[in-house]
mmCIF file of C-alpha atoms and ligand atoms in Angstrom:
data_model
loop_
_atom_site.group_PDB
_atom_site.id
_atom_site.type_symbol
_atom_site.label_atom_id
_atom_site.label_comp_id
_atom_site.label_asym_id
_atom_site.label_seq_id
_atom_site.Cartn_x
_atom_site.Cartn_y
_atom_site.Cartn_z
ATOM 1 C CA UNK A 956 68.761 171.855 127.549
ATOM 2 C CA UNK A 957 72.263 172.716 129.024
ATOM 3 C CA UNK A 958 73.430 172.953 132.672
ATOM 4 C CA UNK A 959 75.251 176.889 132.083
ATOM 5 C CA UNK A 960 72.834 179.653 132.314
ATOM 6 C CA UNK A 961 75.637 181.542 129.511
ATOM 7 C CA UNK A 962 75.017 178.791 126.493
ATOM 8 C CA UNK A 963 71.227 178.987 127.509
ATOM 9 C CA UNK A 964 71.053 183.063 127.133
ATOM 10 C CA UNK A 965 73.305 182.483 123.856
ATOM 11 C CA UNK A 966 70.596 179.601 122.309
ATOM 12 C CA UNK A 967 67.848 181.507 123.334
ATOM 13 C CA UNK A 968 69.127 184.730 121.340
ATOM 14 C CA UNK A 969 70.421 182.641 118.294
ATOM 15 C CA UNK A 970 66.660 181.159 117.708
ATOM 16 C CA UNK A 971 64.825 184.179 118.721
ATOM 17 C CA UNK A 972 67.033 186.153 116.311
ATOM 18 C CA UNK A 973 66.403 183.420 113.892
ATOM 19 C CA UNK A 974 62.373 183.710 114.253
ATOM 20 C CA UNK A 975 62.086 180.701 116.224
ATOM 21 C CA UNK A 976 61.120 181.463 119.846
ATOM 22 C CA UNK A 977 57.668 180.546 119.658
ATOM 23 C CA UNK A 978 58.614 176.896 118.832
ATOM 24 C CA UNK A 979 61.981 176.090 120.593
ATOM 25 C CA UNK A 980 61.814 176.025 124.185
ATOM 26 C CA UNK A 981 64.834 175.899 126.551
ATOM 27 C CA UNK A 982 65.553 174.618 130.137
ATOM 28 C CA UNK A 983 68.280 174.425 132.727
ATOM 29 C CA UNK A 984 69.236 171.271 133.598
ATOM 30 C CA UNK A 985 72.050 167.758 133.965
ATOM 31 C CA UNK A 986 71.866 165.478 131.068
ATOM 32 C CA UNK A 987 72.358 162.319 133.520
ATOM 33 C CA UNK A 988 68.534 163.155 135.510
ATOM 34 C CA UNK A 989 66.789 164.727 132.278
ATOM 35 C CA UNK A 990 63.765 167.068 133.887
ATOM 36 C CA UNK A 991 61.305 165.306 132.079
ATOM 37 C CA UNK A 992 58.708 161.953 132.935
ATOM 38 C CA UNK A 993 59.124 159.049 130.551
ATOM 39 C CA UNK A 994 57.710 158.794 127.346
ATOM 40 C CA UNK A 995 57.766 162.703 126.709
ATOM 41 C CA UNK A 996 59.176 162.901 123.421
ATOM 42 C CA UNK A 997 59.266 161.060 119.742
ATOM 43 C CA UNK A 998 63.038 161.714 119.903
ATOM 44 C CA UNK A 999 66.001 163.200 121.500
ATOM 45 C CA UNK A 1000 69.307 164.245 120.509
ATOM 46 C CA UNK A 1001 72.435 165.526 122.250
ATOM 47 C CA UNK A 1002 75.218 168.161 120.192
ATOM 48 C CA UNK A 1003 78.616 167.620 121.352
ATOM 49 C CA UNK A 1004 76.871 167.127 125.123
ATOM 50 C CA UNK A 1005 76.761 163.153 125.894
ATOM 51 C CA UNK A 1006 80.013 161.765 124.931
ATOM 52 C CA UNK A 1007 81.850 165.012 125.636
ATOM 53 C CA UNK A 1008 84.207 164.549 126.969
ATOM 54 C CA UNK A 1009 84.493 160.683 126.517
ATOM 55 C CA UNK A 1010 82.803 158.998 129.790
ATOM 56 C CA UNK A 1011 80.265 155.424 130.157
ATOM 57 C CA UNK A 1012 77.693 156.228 127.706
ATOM 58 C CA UNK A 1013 75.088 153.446 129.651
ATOM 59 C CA UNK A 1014 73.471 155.458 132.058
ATOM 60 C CA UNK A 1015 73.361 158.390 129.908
ATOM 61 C CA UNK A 1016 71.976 156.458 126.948
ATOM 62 C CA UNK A 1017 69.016 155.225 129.775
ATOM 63 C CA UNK A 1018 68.083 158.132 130.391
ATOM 64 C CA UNK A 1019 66.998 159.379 127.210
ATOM 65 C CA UNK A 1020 65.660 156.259 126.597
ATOM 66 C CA UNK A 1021 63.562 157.021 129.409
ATOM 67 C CA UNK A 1022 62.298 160.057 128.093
ATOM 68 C CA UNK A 1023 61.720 158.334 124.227
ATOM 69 C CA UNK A 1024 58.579 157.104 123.593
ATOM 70 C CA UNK A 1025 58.911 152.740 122.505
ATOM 71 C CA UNK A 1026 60.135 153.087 118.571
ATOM 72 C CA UNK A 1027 61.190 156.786 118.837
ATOM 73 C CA UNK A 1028 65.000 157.823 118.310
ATOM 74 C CA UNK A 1029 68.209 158.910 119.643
ATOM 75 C CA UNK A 1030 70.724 161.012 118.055
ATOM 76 C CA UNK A 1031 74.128 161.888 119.320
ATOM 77 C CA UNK A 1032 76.531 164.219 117.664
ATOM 78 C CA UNK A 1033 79.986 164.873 118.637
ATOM 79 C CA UNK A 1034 83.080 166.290 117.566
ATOM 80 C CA UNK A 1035 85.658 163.649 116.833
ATOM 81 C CA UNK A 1036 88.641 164.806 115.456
ATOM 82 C CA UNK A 1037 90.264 167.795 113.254
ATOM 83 C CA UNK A 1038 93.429 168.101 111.189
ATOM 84 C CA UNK A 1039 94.675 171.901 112.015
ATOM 85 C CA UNK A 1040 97.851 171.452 110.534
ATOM 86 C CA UNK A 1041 98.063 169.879 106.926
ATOM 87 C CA UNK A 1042 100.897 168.548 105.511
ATOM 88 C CA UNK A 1043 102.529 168.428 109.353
ATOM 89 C CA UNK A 1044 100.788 165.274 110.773
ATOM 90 C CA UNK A 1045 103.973 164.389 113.033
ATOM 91 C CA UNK A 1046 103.758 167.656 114.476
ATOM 92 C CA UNK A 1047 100.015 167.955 114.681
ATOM 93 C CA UNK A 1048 99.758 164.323 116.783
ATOM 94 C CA UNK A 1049 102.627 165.324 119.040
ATOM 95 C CA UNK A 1050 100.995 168.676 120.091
ATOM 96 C CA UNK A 1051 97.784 166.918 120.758
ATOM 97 C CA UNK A 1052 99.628 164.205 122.364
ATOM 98 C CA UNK A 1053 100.832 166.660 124.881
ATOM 99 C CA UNK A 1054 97.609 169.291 124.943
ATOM 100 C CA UNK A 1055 96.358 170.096 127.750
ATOM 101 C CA UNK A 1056 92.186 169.999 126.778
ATOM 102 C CA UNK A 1057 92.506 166.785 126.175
ATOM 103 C CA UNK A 1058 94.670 165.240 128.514
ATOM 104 C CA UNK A 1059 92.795 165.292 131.516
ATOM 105 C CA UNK A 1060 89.831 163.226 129.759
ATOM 106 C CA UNK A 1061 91.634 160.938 127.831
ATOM 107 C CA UNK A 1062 94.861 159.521 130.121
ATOM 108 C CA UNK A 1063 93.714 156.462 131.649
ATOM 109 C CA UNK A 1064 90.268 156.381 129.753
ATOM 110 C CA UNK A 1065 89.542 153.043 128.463
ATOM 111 C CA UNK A 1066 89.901 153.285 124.605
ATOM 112 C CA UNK A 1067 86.083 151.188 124.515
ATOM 113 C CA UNK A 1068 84.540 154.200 125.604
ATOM 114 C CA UNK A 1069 85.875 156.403 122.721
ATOM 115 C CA UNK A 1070 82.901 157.750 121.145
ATOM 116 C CA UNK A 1071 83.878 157.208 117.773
ATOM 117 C CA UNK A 1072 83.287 153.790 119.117
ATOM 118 C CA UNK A 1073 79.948 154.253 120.806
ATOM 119 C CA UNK A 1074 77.896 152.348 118.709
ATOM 120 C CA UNK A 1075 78.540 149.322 120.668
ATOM 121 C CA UNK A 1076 76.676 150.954 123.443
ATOM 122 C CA UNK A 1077 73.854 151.847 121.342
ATOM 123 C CA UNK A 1078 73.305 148.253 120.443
ATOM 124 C CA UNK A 1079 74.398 146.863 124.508
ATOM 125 C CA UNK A 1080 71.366 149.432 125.585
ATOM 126 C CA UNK A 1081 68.839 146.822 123.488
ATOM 127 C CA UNK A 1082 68.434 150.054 120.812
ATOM 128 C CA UNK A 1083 67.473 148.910 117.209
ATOM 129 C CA UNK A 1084 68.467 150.043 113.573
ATOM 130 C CA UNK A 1085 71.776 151.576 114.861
ATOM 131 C CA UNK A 1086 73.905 153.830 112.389
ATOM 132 C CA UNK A 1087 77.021 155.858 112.563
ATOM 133 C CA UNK A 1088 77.421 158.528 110.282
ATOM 134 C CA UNK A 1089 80.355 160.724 109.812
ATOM 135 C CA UNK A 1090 80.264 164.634 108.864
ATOM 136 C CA UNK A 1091 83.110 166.092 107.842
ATOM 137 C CA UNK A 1092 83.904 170.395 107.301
ATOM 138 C CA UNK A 1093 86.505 171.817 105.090
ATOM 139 C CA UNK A 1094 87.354 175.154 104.856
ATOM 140 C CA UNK A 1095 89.989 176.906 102.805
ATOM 141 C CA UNK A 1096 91.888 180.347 103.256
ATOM 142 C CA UNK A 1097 90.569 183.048 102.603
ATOM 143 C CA UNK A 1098 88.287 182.904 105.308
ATOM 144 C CA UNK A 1099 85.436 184.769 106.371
ATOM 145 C CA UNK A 1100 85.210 186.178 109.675
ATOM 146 C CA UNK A 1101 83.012 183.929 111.301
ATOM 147 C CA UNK A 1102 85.465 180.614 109.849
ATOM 148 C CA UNK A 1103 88.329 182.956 111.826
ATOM 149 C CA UNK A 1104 87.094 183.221 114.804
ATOM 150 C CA UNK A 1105 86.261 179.698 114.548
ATOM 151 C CA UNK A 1106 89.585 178.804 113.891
ATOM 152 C CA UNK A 1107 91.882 181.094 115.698
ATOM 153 C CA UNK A 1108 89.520 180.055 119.136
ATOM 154 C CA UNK A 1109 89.947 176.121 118.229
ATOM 155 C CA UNK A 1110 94.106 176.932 118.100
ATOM 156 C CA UNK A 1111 93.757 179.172 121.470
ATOM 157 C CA UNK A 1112 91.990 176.133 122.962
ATOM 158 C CA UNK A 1113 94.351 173.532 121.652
ATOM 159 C CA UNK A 1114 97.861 174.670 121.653
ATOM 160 C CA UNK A 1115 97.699 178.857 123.046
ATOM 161 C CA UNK A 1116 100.385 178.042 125.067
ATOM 162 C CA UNK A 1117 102.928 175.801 125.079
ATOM 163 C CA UNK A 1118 101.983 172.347 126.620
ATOM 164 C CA UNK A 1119 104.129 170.592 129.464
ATOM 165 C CA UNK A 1120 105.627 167.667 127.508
ATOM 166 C CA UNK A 1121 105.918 169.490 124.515
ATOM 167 C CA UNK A 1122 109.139 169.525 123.199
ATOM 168 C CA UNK A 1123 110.926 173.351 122.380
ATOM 169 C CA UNK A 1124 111.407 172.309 118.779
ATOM 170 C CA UNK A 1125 107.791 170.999 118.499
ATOM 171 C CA UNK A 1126 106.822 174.698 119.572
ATOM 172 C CA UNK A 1127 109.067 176.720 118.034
ATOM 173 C CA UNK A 1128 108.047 174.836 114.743
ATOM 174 C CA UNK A 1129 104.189 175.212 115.469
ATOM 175 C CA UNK A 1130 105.073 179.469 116.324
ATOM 176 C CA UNK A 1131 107.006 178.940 113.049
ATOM 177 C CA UNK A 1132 103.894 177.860 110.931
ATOM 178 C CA UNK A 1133 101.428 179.521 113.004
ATOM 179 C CA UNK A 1134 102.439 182.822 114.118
ATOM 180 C CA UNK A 1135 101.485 185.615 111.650
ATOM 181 C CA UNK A 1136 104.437 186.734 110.010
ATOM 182 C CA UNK A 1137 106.767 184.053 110.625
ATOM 183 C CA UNK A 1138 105.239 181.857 107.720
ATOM 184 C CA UNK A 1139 108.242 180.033 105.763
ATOM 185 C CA UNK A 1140 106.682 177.843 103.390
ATOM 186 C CA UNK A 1141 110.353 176.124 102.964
ATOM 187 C CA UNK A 1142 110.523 174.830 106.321
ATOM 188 C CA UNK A 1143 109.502 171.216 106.778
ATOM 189 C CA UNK A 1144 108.785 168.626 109.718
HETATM 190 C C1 SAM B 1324 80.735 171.669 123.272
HETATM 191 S S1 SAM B 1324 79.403 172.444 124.121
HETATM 192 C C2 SAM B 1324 78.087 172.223 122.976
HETATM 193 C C3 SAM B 1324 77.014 173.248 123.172
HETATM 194 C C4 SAM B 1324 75.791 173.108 122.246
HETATM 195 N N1 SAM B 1324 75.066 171.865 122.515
HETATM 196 C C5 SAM B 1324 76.169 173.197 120.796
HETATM 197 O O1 SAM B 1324 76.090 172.195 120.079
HETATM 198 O O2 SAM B 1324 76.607 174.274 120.352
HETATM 199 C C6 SAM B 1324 79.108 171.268 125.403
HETATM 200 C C7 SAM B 1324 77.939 171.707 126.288
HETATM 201 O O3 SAM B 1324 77.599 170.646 127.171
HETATM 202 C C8 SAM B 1324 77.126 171.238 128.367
HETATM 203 N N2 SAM B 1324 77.185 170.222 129.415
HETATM 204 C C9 SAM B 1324 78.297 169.606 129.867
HETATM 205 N N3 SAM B 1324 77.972 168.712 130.818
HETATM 206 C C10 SAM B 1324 76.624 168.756 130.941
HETATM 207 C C11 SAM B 1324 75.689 168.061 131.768
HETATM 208 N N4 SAM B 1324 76.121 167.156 132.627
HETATM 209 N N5 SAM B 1324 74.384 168.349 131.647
HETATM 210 C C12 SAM B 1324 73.961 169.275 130.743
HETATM 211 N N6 SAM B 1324 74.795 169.966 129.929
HETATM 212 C C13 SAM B 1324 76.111 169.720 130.034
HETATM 213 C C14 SAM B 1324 78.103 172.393 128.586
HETATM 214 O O4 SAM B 1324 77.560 173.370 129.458
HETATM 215 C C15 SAM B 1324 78.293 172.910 127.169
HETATM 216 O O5 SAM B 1324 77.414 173.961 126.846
#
């Protein structure tokens, strides 16, 4: 389920094209009133939906409880975190300290409601047996087409143009390591 026609059309294609379409189905629809009567499912899970970006997990959490049957399960996965930039931490946490994708969701959002701290909702929601588990992905140059795109759409989205509040040697050092071409392994943060 997602609320944009697009990613719907683009799931739909990815499992047909996988041979699934006879046993994935797909709807339209907001996480927050789930289209669905209670006790539909033995589980549900969310990718990078609930808890994206960072907002009070309760009433989400209800509401697929609603839809759970009694000892079923919930899984959420999010993205948490990336390092973009190794071996320039200073500069990596000042450009996402001034970037504006994340900005607008995390100024003035109490920290509690971080996911990586969720769990503690989990457990205030009366939900049993919780766990946290963390997945990490590493990949290393050269890279295959797919892990490009990946990457160069991640930088576009981060840091494609330079933030308000960055400062103009914070970007001229980022166009410095990032810009093809302009690589100069001597320079340092
Ligand atoms: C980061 S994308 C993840 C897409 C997909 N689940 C995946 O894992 O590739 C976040 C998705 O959440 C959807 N979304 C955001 N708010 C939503 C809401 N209130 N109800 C349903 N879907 C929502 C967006 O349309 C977007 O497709």
């Amino acid at each position: 389920m997602d609320i944009l026609p697009e990613l719907l059309a683009y799931g739909q294609d990815l499992v047909s094209k996988a041979g699934y379409a006879e046993r994935v189905t797909f709807c339209a629809g907001e996480v927050s009133r789930l289209p669905f009567v209670d006790r539909s499912f033995d589980w549900a899970w969310s990718a990078d939906c609930i808890g994206y970006p960072l907002g009070d997990l309760a009433p989400l959490l209800a509401e697929l409880q609603r839809v759970v049957k009694p000892g079923g399960s919930l899984l959420l996965l999010a993205w948490s975190s990336q390092q973009l930039l190794p071996g320039h931490p200073l500069l990596e946490a000042r450009l996402n300290a001034t970037c504006s994708a994340y900005i607008p969701y995390l100024a003035g959002v109490n920290p509690d409601l971080h996911f990586l701290r969720a769990a503690h909702s989990f457990r205030e929601a009366g939900l049993e047996g919780v766990t946290v588990q963390t997945f990490v992905g590493d990949v290393q140059a050269p890279l295959n087409s797919e892990q490009r795109t990946a990457l160069v759409s991640l930088f576009n989205m981060l840091w494609g143009q330079p933030q308000p509040g960055v400062s103009s040697e914070d970007w001229q050092a980022y166009q410095h390591l990032c810009t093809p071409g302009s690589a100069n392994l001597s320079w340092t943060s």
